[in-house]
Short mmCIF file of C-alpha atoms and ligand atoms in Angstrom, two decimals:
data_model
loop_
_atom_site.label_atom_id
_atom_site.label_comp_id
_atom_site.label_asym_id
_atom_site.label_seq_id
_atom_site.Cartn_x
_atom_site.Cartn_y
_atom_site.Cartn_z
CA MET U 1 117.40 75.03 143.81
CA ARG U 2 118.10 78.75 143.26
CA SER U 3 117.87 81.44 146.28
CA ARG U 4 116.45 84.75 146.57
CA PRO U 5 118.15 88.06 145.63
CA GLN U 6 119.54 89.21 148.57
CA PRO U 7 118.49 93.65 148.96
CA ARG U 8 122.14 95.04 149.96
CA SER U 9 121.40 96.31 153.30
CA SER U 10 120.43 92.87 154.35
CA ARG U 11 124.20 91.86 153.53
CA ARG U 12 126.83 90.95 155.75
CA PRO U 13 130.04 93.30 154.67
CA ALA U 14 131.67 91.29 152.28
CA PRO U 15 135.11 89.75 154.08
CA ARG U 16 138.16 91.21 153.35
CA ALA U 17 141.54 88.91 151.75
CA ASP U 18 143.88 88.12 154.12
CA ALA U 19 146.78 90.25 154.11
CA GLY U 20 149.66 89.48 151.98
CA GLY U 21 150.39 89.89 148.17
CA GLY U 22 146.98 90.68 146.85
CA ALA U 23 145.74 87.37 147.42
CA ALA U 24 142.31 86.50 145.56
CA PRO U 25 139.13 87.04 147.91
CA ARG U 26 137.18 83.85 147.76
CA GLU U 27 133.47 85.29 147.71
CA THR U 28 133.86 87.25 144.10
CA SER U 29 136.76 85.57 142.01
CA TRP U 30 135.51 82.70 139.51
CA GLU U 31 138.31 80.67 140.98
CA ARG U 32 135.90 77.50 141.39
CA VAL U 33 133.79 77.87 137.92
CA ALA U 34 137.74 78.34 135.88
CA THR U 35 137.57 75.72 134.14
CA TRP U 36 134.56 75.69 133.07
CA TYR U 37 134.76 79.86 132.36
CA ASP U 38 138.04 78.85 130.69
CA GLY U 39 137.08 75.79 128.46
CA TRP U 40 134.05 78.25 127.21
CA VAL U 41 135.83 82.06 126.16
CA GLY U 42 138.87 79.71 125.16
CA ASP U 43 142.10 81.83 122.90
CA ARG U 44 140.38 84.69 121.49
CA GLY U 45 137.06 84.70 123.38
CA SER U 46 132.93 83.55 122.96
CA VAL U 47 130.66 84.34 120.23
CA TYR U 48 129.63 87.55 122.70
CA HIS U 49 133.39 88.50 123.58
CA ARG U 50 134.31 88.11 119.92
CA GLU U 51 131.10 90.26 118.36
CA LEU U 52 130.21 92.72 121.08
CA ALA U 53 132.69 92.80 124.35
CA ILE U 54 136.41 93.36 122.78
CA PRO U 55 135.01 95.36 120.21
CA ALA U 56 133.65 97.97 122.18
CA VAL U 57 136.02 98.04 124.36
CA LEU U 58 138.77 98.97 121.90
CA GLU U 59 136.23 101.85 120.11
CA LEU U 60 135.93 103.29 123.73
CA LEU U 61 139.88 102.39 124.64
CA GLU U 62 141.37 103.66 121.43
CA PRO U 63 144.52 102.55 122.09
CA ARG U 64 147.44 103.88 121.37
CA GLN U 65 150.99 102.14 120.49
CA GLY U 66 152.81 102.30 123.44
CA GLU U 67 150.78 102.17 126.12
CA SER U 68 150.64 100.51 129.32
CA VAL U 69 146.95 99.57 129.86
CA LEU U 70 145.65 97.55 132.77
CA ASP U 71 142.86 94.64 132.68
CA LEU U 72 141.09 94.60 135.94
CA GLY U 73 138.71 91.40 136.04
CA GLY U 74 141.15 89.37 132.86
CA GLY U 75 139.55 86.33 133.84
CA GLN U 76 141.99 83.79 131.69
CA GLY U 77 143.36 86.89 129.84
CA VAL U 78 140.73 87.37 126.55
CA LEU U 79 141.78 90.67 125.74
CA ALA U 80 145.18 90.55 126.39
CA PRO U 81 146.10 89.34 122.91
CA TYR U 82 144.11 92.37 121.42
CA LEU U 83 145.52 95.13 123.25
CA VAL U 84 148.66 93.66 122.27
CA ASP U 85 147.90 93.68 118.61
CA ALA U 86 146.61 97.16 119.46
CA GLY U 87 150.30 98.45 120.55
CA THR U 88 150.33 98.28 123.79
CA ARG U 89 151.93 96.41 126.60
CA VAL U 90 148.86 94.68 129.00
CA THR U 91 149.17 93.63 132.73
CA VAL U 92 146.14 91.52 133.33
CA VAL U 93 144.83 90.54 137.10
CA ASP U 94 142.39 88.50 138.03
CA ALA U 95 141.50 87.19 141.75
CA SER U 96 141.10 83.68 140.42
CA ALA U 97 144.55 82.16 140.46
CA ARG U 98 143.61 79.58 138.45
CA LEU U 99 142.10 81.76 135.35
CA ILE U 100 145.46 83.74 135.47
CA ALA U 101 147.36 80.44 134.97
CA SER U 102 145.33 79.58 132.30
CA ALA U 103 146.01 83.22 131.28
CA LYS U 104 149.94 82.81 131.17
CA ARG U 105 149.10 78.77 129.13
CA ARG U 106 147.51 80.77 126.73
CA HIS U 107 149.39 83.81 125.72
CA ALA U 108 153.15 82.61 126.85
CA ARG U 109 154.63 84.33 124.16
CA LEU U 110 152.54 87.09 124.28
CA PRO U 111 154.94 90.35 123.96
CA GLY U 112 154.69 92.74 126.57
CA ALA U 113 151.99 90.77 128.90
CA ARG U 114 152.26 90.55 132.40
CA PHE U 115 149.45 87.78 134.28
CA LEU U 116 148.81 88.63 138.31
CA VAL U 117 147.10 86.88 140.74
CA GLY U 118 145.45 90.40 142.86
CA ASP U 119 142.25 91.25 144.46
CA ALA U 120 140.75 94.57 142.81
CA ARG U 121 140.07 96.14 145.76
CA ARG U 122 143.30 95.79 146.73
CA LEU U 123 145.49 96.81 144.44
CA PRO U 124 148.18 98.07 146.22
CA ALA U 125 148.81 95.17 147.76
CA VAL U 126 149.57 93.31 144.47
CA ALA U 127 152.79 91.94 144.06
CA GLY U 128 154.11 93.87 140.38
CA LEU U 129 151.78 96.90 140.39
CA ASP U 130 153.32 100.33 141.56
CA ALA U 131 151.41 104.02 141.60
CA GLY U 132 150.34 105.53 139.06
CA THR U 133 151.95 103.59 136.17
CA PHE U 134 148.88 102.59 133.28
CA ASP U 135 147.98 105.29 130.71
CA ALA U 136 144.45 102.83 130.80
CA ALA U 137 142.23 100.61 132.78
CA THR U 138 139.76 98.30 131.19
CA VAL U 139 137.28 96.21 133.19
CA MET U 140 135.88 93.59 130.28
CA LEU U 141 132.36 91.36 131.82
CA ALA U 142 133.51 91.87 135.85
CA ILE U 143 132.88 95.24 137.61
CA GLN U 144 129.41 93.27 138.24
CA ASP U 145 131.24 90.41 140.29
CA MET U 146 133.43 93.02 142.30
CA ASP U 147 132.00 94.40 145.19
CA PRO U 148 132.19 96.78 147.02
CA LEU U 149 132.78 99.31 143.55
CA SER U 150 134.21 101.80 145.97
CA ASP U 151 137.20 100.47 146.57
CA VAL U 152 137.63 98.93 143.10
CA VAL U 153 137.67 102.11 142.08
CA ARG U 154 140.44 103.77 144.77
CA GLY U 155 142.73 101.03 143.20
CA LEU U 156 142.15 102.17 139.69
CA ASP U 157 142.75 105.93 140.76
CA TRP U 158 146.40 104.53 142.07
CA ALA U 159 147.49 102.73 139.39
CA LEU U 160 146.73 104.99 136.98
CA ALA U 161 148.42 108.05 135.58
CA SER U 162 147.82 111.51 136.18
CA SER U 163 146.32 111.15 132.12
CA ALA U 164 144.63 108.30 131.88
CA ARG U 165 141.26 106.93 130.89
CA ILE U 166 139.15 103.65 132.10
CA VAL U 167 136.93 101.21 130.18
CA LEU U 168 133.89 99.58 132.07
CA LEU U 169 132.18 96.61 129.83
CA MET U 170 129.07 95.42 131.70
CA THR U 171 125.77 93.61 131.21
CA HIS U 172 123.69 96.74 130.76
CA PRO U 173 122.22 97.34 134.21
CA ALA U 174 118.97 98.63 133.36
CA PHE U 175 117.57 96.32 130.98
CA ARG U 176 119.93 93.18 131.78
CA GLN U 177 119.72 92.84 135.82
CA PRO U 178 119.28 88.88 136.53
CA ARG U 179 116.18 87.75 138.13
CA HIS U 180 114.83 91.20 137.81
CA SER U 181 113.72 91.31 134.14
CA GLY U 182 112.88 89.01 130.94
CA TRP U 183 111.21 88.99 127.72
CA GLY U 184 107.44 88.78 127.97
CA TYR U 185 105.09 88.96 124.40
CA ASP U 186 102.38 91.28 124.65
CA GLU U 187 99.10 89.50 122.50
CA GLY U 188 96.94 92.65 122.33
CA ARG U 189 100.03 94.53 120.18
CA LYS U 190 101.89 91.60 118.76
CA LEU U 191 105.10 91.93 120.21
CA THR U 192 108.02 91.10 122.13
CA TYR U 193 108.65 93.74 125.03
CA ARG U 194 111.05 93.64 128.05
CA ARG U 195 110.25 93.40 131.91
CA ILE U 196 111.89 95.37 134.20
CA ASP U 197 111.04 94.53 137.98
CA GLY U 198 113.45 96.15 139.43
CA TYR U 199 116.49 98.60 139.15
CA LEU U 200 117.54 101.66 141.94
CA THR U 201 118.05 98.94 144.67
CA GLU U 202 121.38 97.65 144.72
CA MET U 203 121.09 94.04 145.51
CA ALA U 204 123.60 91.24 145.19
CA VAL U 205 121.96 88.35 142.73
CA PRO U 206 123.24 84.89 143.02
CA MET U 207 123.71 82.92 139.82
CA LYS U 208 123.01 80.00 138.84
CA SER U 209 125.66 77.88 138.73
CA LEU U 210 127.84 77.75 136.04
CA GLY U 211 129.71 74.50 134.28
CA GLY U 212 128.24 72.15 137.34
CA GLY U 213 130.43 75.05 139.96
CA LEU U 214 128.95 77.14 142.90
CA PRO U 215 127.29 79.98 142.00
CA THR U 216 129.03 83.49 141.41
CA ARG U 217 127.49 86.75 142.75
CA SER U 218 127.12 89.62 140.67
CA PHE U 219 126.09 93.11 142.04
CA HIS U 220 123.23 94.89 140.58
CA ARG U 221 123.58 98.77 140.43
CA PRO U 222 121.92 101.52 138.90
CA ILE U 223 124.35 103.15 136.31
CA GLY U 224 124.23 106.23 138.31
CA ALA U 225 125.91 104.07 140.78
CA TYR U 226 128.86 103.97 138.64
CA VAL U 227 129.22 107.61 137.45
CA ASN U 228 128.98 108.96 140.98
CA ALA U 229 132.02 106.28 142.01
CA LEU U 230 133.77 107.59 138.99
CA ALA U 231 133.54 111.21 139.88
CA GLU U 232 134.40 110.79 143.25
CA VAL U 233 137.75 109.55 142.40
CA GLY U 234 138.61 112.24 139.86
CA PHE U 235 137.10 110.35 136.48
CA ALA U 236 134.26 111.67 134.48
CA VAL U 237 132.30 110.03 131.88
CA ASP U 238 132.87 111.35 128.47
CA ALA U 239 131.79 108.41 126.19
CA MET U 240 128.80 106.16 126.42
CA ARG U 241 128.07 102.46 124.37
CA GLU U 242 125.02 101.03 124.33
CA ILE U 243 125.14 97.36 122.55
CA ALA U 244 122.26 95.44 121.06
CA ASP U 245 122.66 91.67 121.29
CA LEU U 246 123.50 89.16 118.36
CA PRO U 247 121.26 88.47 116.12
CA PRO U 248 118.67 85.10 117.27
CA ASP U 249 120.98 83.15 114.39
CA ARG U 250 123.62 83.50 115.75
CA ARG U 251 123.00 83.27 119.29
CA PRO U 252 124.31 79.80 120.85
CA GLY U 253 122.08 78.16 123.51
CA ARG U 254 118.52 78.64 123.68
CA GLY U 255 116.93 80.53 120.73
CA THR U 256 113.81 81.83 122.33
CA ARG U 257 115.28 84.84 124.21
CA GLY U 258 113.66 88.22 122.38
CA ASP U 259 112.92 88.67 118.74
CA ALA U 260 115.41 89.85 116.51
CA ARG U 261 113.43 93.62 116.92
CA GLY U 262 113.60 93.13 120.51
CA ASN U 263 117.08 92.48 121.00
CA ALA U 264 118.18 95.23 118.34
CA GLU U 265 116.01 97.83 120.42
CA ILE U 266 116.95 96.82 123.99
CA PRO U 267 120.71 96.72 124.66
CA ILE U 268 122.35 93.70 126.50
CA PHE U 269 125.52 95.62 127.48
CA LEU U 270 127.04 98.99 128.44
CA GLY U 271 130.36 100.71 127.52
CA LEU U 272 131.27 103.35 129.98
CA ARG U 273 134.84 105.64 129.20
CA ALA U 274 135.69 107.59 131.99
CA VAL U 275 138.74 110.22 131.80
CA ARG U 276 140.55 112.14 134.51
CA ARG U 277 139.23 115.30 135.14
C1 SAM P 301 132.97 87.13 134.03
S1 SAM P 301 134.01 87.33 134.37
C2 SAM P 301 135.06 87.96 133.04
C3 SAM P 301 136.42 87.75 132.88
C4 SAM P 301 137.17 88.70 131.54
N1 SAM P 301 137.16 90.28 131.69
C5 SAM P 301 136.48 87.97 130.66
O1 SAM P 301 135.86 88.81 129.46
O2 SAM P 301 136.27 87.04 129.85
C6 SAM P 301 134.85 87.67 136.08
C7 SAM P 301 135.93 87.95 136.54
O3 SAM P 301 136.21 89.15 137.78
C8 SAM P 301 137.41 88.36 138.51
N2 SAM P 301 136.61 89.46 139.75
C9 SAM P 301 135.90 88.94 140.67
N3 SAM P 301 136.53 90.14 141.48
C10 SAM P 301 137.24 89.65 141.90
C11 SAM P 301 138.34 90.77 142.17
N4 SAM P 301 138.19 91.37 143.82
N5 SAM P 301 139.36 90.77 141.94
C12 SAM P 301 139.83 90.67 140.76
N6 SAM P 301 138.71 89.83 140.07
C13 SAM P 301 138.06 89.73 140.37
C14 SAM P 301 136.64 86.50 138.36
O4 SAM P 301 137.59 86.02 139.06
C15 SAM P 301 136.73 86.99 137.02
O5 SAM P 301 137.32 86.31 136.14
#
């Protein structure tokens, strides 16, 4: 049975990870669904990674030869080979020890790649990371799994060099909020529309159980929360991409979500690039 979304104000503060070594935080890590997620993503990514998320991240990042990139919440390392192909050195940090073990297995021979277990909210505690050493950071499909956001952006500020950029790629907060949006059909106008019944209120939404594991939580925030959290640590958004879903005939799974027009018109993903001011 699905439990109801919890408004943020009614949630207890998230417990902190144990001290020492950037240990995995139980409450947001995908450790419990790691086997399923690793199998779903594979070596080069799901169709959503390959066709939508990864191209958008690379377009916003504009990786340069020899740069050092931190991929935060990098899971089983799907972005790493693409970043290495683009000429960068990549450090993947994720809270799930099992996903990081998969990343090491899958990408053992990737030159210049490191895979570290660590909590995005406590980056200075992650063994192997040093302050001010990365030229750029990516957070692909993971920022909505992390909370509180302010701790994550403070960690990014700590890890990044004086001239640096951050790329966030997320499910579009204005149109695809879990349990607070969905497709509808207007008989009178004969068109598919998107229903939105919540946006401004931040909330932690339990997601349906993935791969038979315990449910993860998604942290919904309006777009302004990201822009303002980045601004708090001195980063200004200078580019944004709103990305349409795949056409229905190229989407795996249920074929009933939206239609071609609705999917082409209402974005599934939002990409933000922020640069240090
Ligand atoms: C949807 S997965 C995305 C993984 C990868 N970026 C990808 O696109 O396949 C979200 C990831 O965020 C990680 N995560 C959640 N909370 C975290 C935290 N506090 N610190 C580090 N990683 C975290 C999870 O363990 C999970 O691997």
